[in-house]
Amino acid sequence: MSLDATPAPPARPAAWRFDRKYLPLAVTISLFVAMATMGSVSYTGFFSLQVFLNLLIDNAFLCIVAVGMTFVILSGGIDLSVGSVIALTTMVLAWAIERQHWSPWVAIPLVLLMGTSFGALMGFLIQRFRLQPFIVTLAGMFLARGLCYLISIDSISITEPGYSELAQLRIPVWGDASVSIGAVIALGVVAIGIFVAHCTQFGRTVYAVGGSEHSAVLMGLPVRGTVIGVYTLSGFCSALSGVVLTFYMLSGYGLHAVGLELDAIAAVVIGGTLLTGGVGYLAGTLFGVLILGVIQTLIMFDGTLSSWWTKIVIGALLFAFCVLQRVFESRKS
């Protein structure tokens, strides 16, 4: 061993590099922070914990149904029936509780089973007969909306004392701020959705099917069961969203949630999920819903703008995110 040998220089830590696959999610979160900051600077009283909690309270049902829609879009499909299934759930639930005097603890599992079975049936038809998801779920949309009016053409109010008390329950968070039971359910659904998408075989198969169904088949993945599973999950989320909507509205009506399927798709796309499938994150969907909520809140605080500006801003954001997706895909290829 030579005495003149010099020690090797210490290894330099690897430089941190931002993974470009998180770029759409980072854009979504940055947009939400920018809009919230703009509202806090522009309007007195905007920057408060209760205002931000109200984003979850007012959009809990949209958040739940958007989680199911995210899985469907990740698999490369689409589900247009979610709004009608929500309306049907509210009608059946109100009819069972008010007209048949069933216990809510019996009626709620019944409507959840109904929505789950409805989604499973559509998934079976799509997979078994190789039908386009757009056509099957469009038929499901008309069928579910029509079934609402077989029960009643009028709104059915829910006046059962126990159900009303559960709907008005508030859980304290900090000081005077509180959240509803619907908001807590929505956060729980998002957390479970993130776990299922990233930590289970089902979730990984959904990403694989959305990336390339043919490759997933060659890899021996359970493609058929996964396709049926995503529509079953979407049906369950739609029914659960309908239950949460009855907490919010305390009524069942055939015109509830008209066009909500488009809001759910918009939230998923703004959240960074590719419409072609295979890329996206459940956390992005949550921020997509919050962005829709903060747009409505900004318009409400302004007080001079029509509520239709919500649709105009959402349309502009969708155009921008579609262009961003295209740029992201071209650079990736």
Short mmCIF file of C-alpha atoms in Angstrom, two decimals:
data_model
loop_
_atom_site.label_atom_id
_atom_site.label_comp_id
_atom_site.label_asym_id
_atom_site.label_seq_id
_atom_site.Cartn_x
_atom_site.Cartn_y
_atom_site.Cartn_z
CA MET A 1 0.00 0.00 0.00
CA SER A 2 1.47 3.33 -1.04
CA LEU A 3 1.70 6.15 1.54
CA ASP A 4 1.09 8.70 -1.25
CA ALA A 5 -2.38 7.37 -2.09
CA THR A 6 -4.98 10.13 -1.72
CA PRO A 7 -8.45 9.31 -0.36
CA ALA A 8 -11.27 9.24 -2.88
CA PRO A 9 -13.50 12.32 -2.76
CA PRO A 10 -16.82 11.75 -0.99
CA ALA A 11 -19.70 10.79 -3.26
CA ARG A 12 -21.85 13.77 -4.18
CA PRO A 13 -25.55 13.35 -3.42
CA ALA A 14 -27.67 12.86 -6.49
CA ALA A 15 -29.36 16.09 -7.58
CA TRP A 16 -33.11 16.10 -7.05
CA ARG A 17 -35.00 16.12 -10.30
CA PHE A 18 -38.71 16.67 -10.73
CA ASP A 19 -40.40 13.64 -12.28
CA ARG A 20 -42.31 14.92 -15.30
CA LYS A 21 -45.08 12.39 -14.82
CA TYR A 22 -46.27 14.54 -11.89
CA LEU A 23 -46.44 17.68 -14.07
CA PRO A 24 -50.27 17.64 -14.65
CA LEU A 25 -50.86 17.10 -10.91
CA ALA A 26 -48.45 19.92 -10.05
CA VAL A 27 -50.24 22.25 -12.48
CA THR A 28 -53.61 21.41 -10.92
CA ILE A 29 -52.43 22.02 -7.35
CA SER A 30 -50.67 25.24 -8.38
CA LEU A 31 -53.84 26.47 -10.08
CA PHE A 32 -55.91 25.81 -6.95
CA VAL A 33 -53.37 27.61 -4.75
CA ALA A 34 -53.27 30.57 -7.18
CA MET A 35 -57.08 30.89 -7.26
CA ALA A 36 -57.35 30.60 -3.48
CA THR A 37 -54.61 33.22 -3.06
CA MET A 38 -56.34 35.57 -5.50
CA GLY A 39 -59.63 35.22 -3.58
CA SER A 40 -57.91 35.76 -0.23
CA VAL A 41 -56.24 38.96 -1.49
CA SER A 42 -59.31 40.31 -3.32
CA TYR A 43 -62.18 39.61 -0.91
CA THR A 44 -62.50 40.20 2.82
CA GLY A 45 -63.40 37.05 4.72
CA PHE A 46 -62.37 34.68 1.91
CA PHE A 47 -59.26 33.46 3.72
CA SER A 48 -60.89 31.47 6.51
CA LEU A 49 -60.91 27.80 7.42
CA GLN A 50 -64.70 27.55 7.16
CA VAL A 51 -64.70 28.92 3.58
CA PHE A 52 -62.28 26.19 2.49
CA LEU A 53 -64.19 23.53 4.42
CA ASN A 54 -67.35 24.69 2.65
CA LEU A 55 -65.68 23.71 -0.63
CA LEU A 56 -65.79 20.12 0.61
CA ILE A 57 -69.24 20.40 2.21
CA ASP A 58 -70.89 21.85 -0.92
CA ASN A 59 -69.14 19.46 -3.34
CA ALA A 60 -68.98 16.23 -1.32
CA PHE A 61 -71.35 14.37 -3.65
CA LEU A 62 -69.38 15.56 -6.72
CA CYS A 63 -66.13 14.46 -5.11
CA ILE A 64 -67.45 10.94 -4.45
CA VAL A 65 -68.81 10.41 -7.95
CA ALA A 66 -65.60 11.88 -9.46
CA VAL A 67 -63.56 9.18 -7.68
CA GLY A 68 -65.55 6.46 -9.47
CA MET A 69 -65.31 8.40 -12.74
CA THR A 70 -61.52 8.60 -12.35
CA PHE A 71 -61.21 4.80 -12.29
CA VAL A 72 -63.45 4.54 -15.38
CA ILE A 73 -61.42 7.12 -17.34
CA LEU A 74 -58.12 5.59 -16.18
CA SER A 75 -59.30 2.31 -17.75
CA GLY A 76 -59.98 4.13 -21.02
CA GLY A 77 -63.79 4.24 -20.66
CA ILE A 78 -66.50 6.76 -19.83
CA ASP A 79 -69.64 6.64 -17.65
CA LEU A 80 -72.48 8.99 -18.60
CA SER A 81 -75.02 7.40 -16.25
CA VAL A 82 -73.68 8.70 -12.94
CA GLY A 83 -75.96 11.75 -12.68
CA SER A 84 -79.09 9.70 -13.41
CA VAL A 85 -78.06 6.98 -10.94
CA ILE A 86 -77.65 9.69 -8.29
CA ALA A 87 -81.16 10.99 -9.02
CA LEU A 88 -82.60 7.46 -8.93
CA THR A 89 -80.85 6.82 -5.62
CA THR A 90 -82.39 9.93 -4.05
CA MET A 91 -85.85 8.98 -5.33
CA VAL A 92 -85.71 5.37 -4.08
CA LEU A 93 -84.25 6.47 -0.75
CA ALA A 94 -86.90 9.17 -0.20
CA TRP A 95 -89.68 6.81 -1.31
CA ALA A 96 -88.52 4.02 1.03
CA ILE A 97 -88.12 6.29 4.05
CA GLU A 98 -91.13 8.59 3.62
CA ARG A 99 -93.70 6.46 1.79
CA GLN A 100 -92.81 2.97 3.07
CA HIS A 101 -91.47 4.09 6.47
CA TRP A 102 -88.38 1.90 6.23
CA SER A 103 -85.50 2.53 8.57
CA PRO A 104 -82.68 4.56 6.94
CA TRP A 105 -80.28 1.81 8.05
CA VAL A 106 -82.21 -0.60 5.79
CA ALA A 107 -82.88 1.82 2.92
CA ILE A 108 -79.29 3.09 2.57
CA PRO A 109 -77.69 -0.37 2.06
CA LEU A 110 -80.52 -1.17 -0.37
CA VAL A 111 -79.81 1.83 -2.62
CA LEU A 112 -76.06 1.21 -2.43
CA LEU A 113 -76.66 -2.36 -3.61
CA MET A 114 -78.96 -1.06 -6.36
CA GLY A 115 -76.36 1.38 -7.71
CA THR A 116 -73.57 -1.19 -7.50
CA SER A 117 -75.66 -3.76 -9.38
CA PHE A 118 -76.58 -1.17 -12.03
CA GLY A 119 -72.90 -0.39 -12.62
CA ALA A 120 -71.98 -4.08 -12.69
CA LEU A 121 -74.66 -4.73 -15.33
CA MET A 122 -73.30 -1.97 -17.58
CA GLY A 123 -69.75 -3.25 -17.09
CA PHE A 124 -70.86 -6.78 -18.00
CA LEU A 125 -72.57 -5.57 -21.19
CA ILE A 126 -69.50 -3.52 -22.18
CA GLN A 127 -67.09 -6.41 -21.63
CA ARG A 128 -69.20 -9.38 -22.71
CA PHE A 129 -70.56 -7.91 -25.96
CA ARG A 130 -67.64 -5.55 -26.67
CA LEU A 131 -69.97 -2.54 -26.77
CA GLN A 132 -68.83 1.06 -26.66
CA PRO A 133 -68.97 2.42 -23.06
CA PHE A 134 -70.41 5.67 -24.41
CA ILE A 135 -73.46 3.87 -25.85
CA VAL A 136 -74.07 1.54 -22.90
CA THR A 137 -73.80 4.24 -20.24
CA LEU A 138 -75.91 6.61 -22.38
CA ALA A 139 -78.66 3.97 -22.35
CA GLY A 140 -78.14 3.60 -18.61
CA MET A 141 -78.50 7.36 -18.22
CA PHE A 142 -81.90 7.41 -19.93
CA LEU A 143 -83.06 4.25 -18.12
CA ALA A 144 -82.16 5.48 -14.63
CA ARG A 145 -83.61 8.96 -15.24
CA GLY A 146 -86.84 7.43 -16.56
CA LEU A 147 -87.17 5.07 -13.59
CA CYS A 148 -87.22 8.12 -11.31
CA TYR A 149 -90.56 9.22 -12.74
CA LEU A 150 -92.12 5.78 -12.23
CA ILE A 151 -91.82 6.53 -8.51
CA SER A 152 -93.04 10.12 -8.63
CA ILE A 153 -92.94 13.13 -10.92
CA ASP A 154 -92.73 15.41 -7.88
CA SER A 155 -90.04 15.95 -5.30
CA ILE A 156 -90.28 13.78 -2.17
CA SER A 157 -89.09 15.55 0.98
CA ILE A 158 -87.33 13.53 3.68
CA THR A 159 -88.70 14.53 7.09
CA GLU A 160 -87.74 11.47 9.13
CA PRO A 161 -86.27 12.94 12.38
CA GLY A 162 -83.29 10.59 12.66
CA TYR A 163 -82.29 11.15 9.02
CA SER A 164 -82.62 14.93 9.34
CA GLU A 165 -80.51 14.89 12.48
CA LEU A 166 -77.80 12.86 10.73
CA ALA A 167 -77.86 15.24 7.73
CA GLN A 168 -77.42 18.30 9.96
CA LEU A 169 -74.65 16.75 12.05
CA ARG A 170 -71.53 18.91 12.15
CA ILE A 171 -68.11 17.66 13.24
CA PRO A 172 -65.92 20.37 14.85
CA VAL A 173 -62.50 20.87 13.24
CA TRP A 174 -60.87 24.00 14.69
CA GLY A 175 -62.53 26.78 16.68
CA ASP A 176 -65.94 27.48 15.15
CA ALA A 177 -65.11 25.64 11.90
CA SER A 178 -66.86 22.34 11.24
CA VAL A 179 -67.58 19.85 8.44
CA SER A 180 -70.64 17.81 7.54
CA ILE A 181 -70.87 14.04 7.60
CA GLY A 182 -70.96 14.13 3.79
CA ALA A 183 -67.58 15.89 3.61
CA VAL A 184 -66.06 13.28 5.94
CA ILE A 185 -67.44 10.48 3.75
CA ALA A 186 -66.01 12.19 0.64
CA LEU A 187 -62.52 12.44 2.16
CA GLY A 188 -62.75 8.79 3.21
CA VAL A 189 -63.71 7.75 -0.32
CA VAL A 190 -60.76 9.71 -1.77
CA ALA A 191 -58.35 8.06 0.71
CA ILE A 192 -59.66 4.58 -0.09
CA GLY A 193 -59.54 5.38 -3.81
CA ILE A 194 -55.87 6.42 -3.58
CA PHE A 195 -55.04 3.19 -1.74
CA VAL A 196 -56.92 1.02 -4.26
CA ALA A 197 -55.38 2.80 -7.27
CA HIS A 198 -51.75 2.64 -6.14
CA CYS A 199 -51.48 -0.22 -3.63
CA THR A 200 -53.64 -3.03 -5.01
CA GLN A 201 -53.49 -5.39 -7.98
CA PHE A 202 -56.86 -4.07 -9.15
CA GLY A 203 -55.56 -0.51 -9.33
CA ARG A 204 -52.39 -1.45 -11.18
CA THR A 205 -54.48 -3.46 -13.67
CA VAL A 206 -56.76 -0.44 -14.26
CA TYR A 207 -53.69 1.62 -15.25
CA ALA A 208 -52.43 -1.22 -17.46
CA VAL A 209 -55.79 -1.61 -19.23
CA GLY A 210 -56.00 2.14 -19.82
CA GLY A 211 -52.45 2.22 -21.18
CA SER A 212 -52.95 -0.67 -23.60
CA GLU A 213 -55.67 -3.29 -23.19
CA HIS A 214 -54.00 -5.56 -25.74
CA SER A 215 -50.72 -5.50 -23.81
CA ALA A 216 -52.58 -6.16 -20.56
CA VAL A 217 -54.17 -9.26 -22.10
CA LEU A 218 -50.77 -10.51 -23.30
CA MET A 219 -49.40 -9.97 -19.78
CA GLY A 220 -52.10 -12.27 -18.42
CA LEU A 221 -53.82 -9.59 -16.35
CA PRO A 222 -57.52 -10.07 -15.45
CA VAL A 223 -58.78 -7.52 -17.99
CA ARG A 224 -62.40 -8.72 -18.12
CA GLY A 225 -62.93 -8.64 -14.39
CA THR A 226 -61.19 -5.28 -14.13
CA VAL A 227 -63.40 -3.63 -16.76
CA ILE A 228 -66.53 -4.91 -15.02
CA GLY A 229 -65.02 -3.86 -11.70
CA VAL A 230 -64.45 -0.20 -12.65
CA TYR A 231 -68.08 0.25 -13.75
CA THR A 232 -69.25 -1.58 -10.61
CA LEU A 233 -67.13 0.81 -8.54
CA SER A 234 -68.54 3.78 -10.46
CA GLY A 235 -72.08 2.56 -9.79
CA PHE A 236 -71.34 2.23 -6.07
CA CYS A 237 -69.79 5.72 -5.94
CA SER A 238 -72.84 7.13 -7.77
CA ALA A 239 -75.23 5.54 -5.28
CA LEU A 240 -73.13 6.72 -2.32
CA SER A 241 -73.07 10.18 -3.88
CA GLY A 242 -76.87 10.06 -4.07
CA VAL A 243 -77.06 9.24 -0.35
CA VAL A 244 -74.76 12.19 0.44
CA LEU A 245 -76.87 14.42 -1.83
CA THR A 246 -79.97 13.55 0.25
CA PHE A 247 -78.00 14.68 3.34
CA TYR A 248 -77.46 17.99 1.50
CA MET A 249 -80.94 18.40 -0.07
CA LEU A 250 -83.15 16.27 2.25
CA SER A 251 -85.25 15.27 -0.74
CA GLY A 252 -85.48 12.92 -3.69
CA TYR A 253 -86.23 14.31 -7.13
CA GLY A 254 -85.91 13.10 -10.70
CA LEU A 255 -84.23 16.35 -11.73
CA HIS A 256 -81.47 16.12 -9.14
CA ALA A 257 -77.90 15.98 -10.53
CA VAL A 258 -78.83 16.91 -14.11
CA GLY A 259 -75.55 17.32 -16.00
CA LEU A 260 -73.47 16.23 -13.00
CA GLU A 261 -71.75 13.57 -15.13
CA LEU A 262 -70.16 16.39 -17.15
CA ASP A 263 -69.00 18.17 -14.00
CA ALA A 264 -67.44 14.90 -12.81
CA ILE A 265 -65.62 14.42 -16.12
CA ALA A 266 -64.44 18.06 -16.00
CA ALA A 267 -63.11 17.59 -12.45
CA VAL A 268 -61.22 14.44 -13.49
CA VAL A 269 -59.65 16.11 -16.56
CA ILE A 270 -58.74 19.31 -14.67
CA GLY A 271 -57.29 16.99 -12.02
CA GLY A 272 -54.72 15.80 -14.58
CA THR A 273 -56.15 12.44 -15.71
CA LEU A 274 -55.71 11.71 -19.40
CA LEU A 275 -58.98 11.12 -21.25
CA THR A 276 -57.26 8.37 -23.23
CA GLY A 277 -56.61 6.46 -19.99
CA GLY A 278 -53.59 5.05 -18.22
CA VAL A 279 -52.34 8.27 -16.58
CA GLY A 280 -53.81 10.17 -13.64
CA TYR A 281 -54.04 10.48 -9.89
CA LEU A 282 -56.95 10.42 -7.43
CA ALA A 283 -55.38 13.31 -5.52
CA GLY A 284 -55.61 15.38 -8.71
CA THR A 285 -59.33 14.61 -8.93
CA LEU A 286 -59.83 15.98 -5.39
CA PHE A 287 -58.12 19.23 -6.39
CA GLY A 288 -60.13 19.28 -9.62
CA VAL A 289 -63.34 19.24 -7.55
CA LEU A 290 -61.95 21.93 -5.25
CA ILE A 291 -61.10 24.12 -8.26
CA LEU A 292 -64.72 23.90 -9.46
CA GLY A 293 -65.81 24.80 -5.94
CA VAL A 294 -63.44 27.74 -5.59
CA ILE A 295 -64.66 29.16 -8.94
CA GLN A 296 -68.23 29.19 -7.59
CA THR A 297 -67.02 30.72 -4.31
CA LEU A 298 -65.11 33.49 -6.11
CA ILE A 299 -68.22 34.36 -8.13
CA MET A 300 -70.34 34.35 -4.96
CA PHE A 301 -67.91 36.67 -3.14
CA ASP A 302 -67.77 39.01 -6.17
CA GLY A 303 -71.55 39.36 -6.20
CA THR A 304 -71.75 41.06 -9.61
CA LEU A 305 -71.11 38.08 -11.90
CA SER A 306 -73.74 35.63 -13.12
CA SER A 307 -73.42 31.98 -12.05
CA TRP A 308 -73.02 31.13 -15.75
CA TRP A 309 -69.46 32.45 -15.48
CA THR A 310 -68.75 29.18 -13.64
CA LYS A 311 -69.44 27.25 -16.87
CA ILE A 312 -67.41 29.73 -18.94
CA VAL A 313 -64.36 29.41 -16.68
CA ILE A 314 -64.67 25.61 -16.52
CA GLY A 315 -64.85 25.47 -20.33
CA ALA A 316 -61.73 27.61 -20.65
CA LEU A 317 -59.88 25.43 -18.12
CA LEU A 318 -60.90 22.26 -19.98
CA PHE A 319 -59.51 23.67 -23.24
CA ALA A 320 -56.27 24.60 -21.48
CA PHE A 321 -55.87 21.18 -19.81
CA CYS A 322 -56.66 19.32 -23.05
CA VAL A 323 -53.86 21.28 -24.76
CA LEU A 324 -51.58 20.55 -21.80
CA GLN A 325 -52.37 16.84 -22.08
CA ARG A 326 -51.53 16.91 -25.78
CA VAL A 327 -48.22 18.64 -25.16
CA PHE A 328 -47.42 16.21 -22.35
CA GLU A 329 -48.19 13.17 -24.53
CA SER A 330 -46.14 14.49 -27.49
CA ARG A 331 -43.07 15.13 -25.32
CA LYS A 332 -43.47 11.71 -23.69
CA SER A 333 -43.57 9.98 -27.08
#
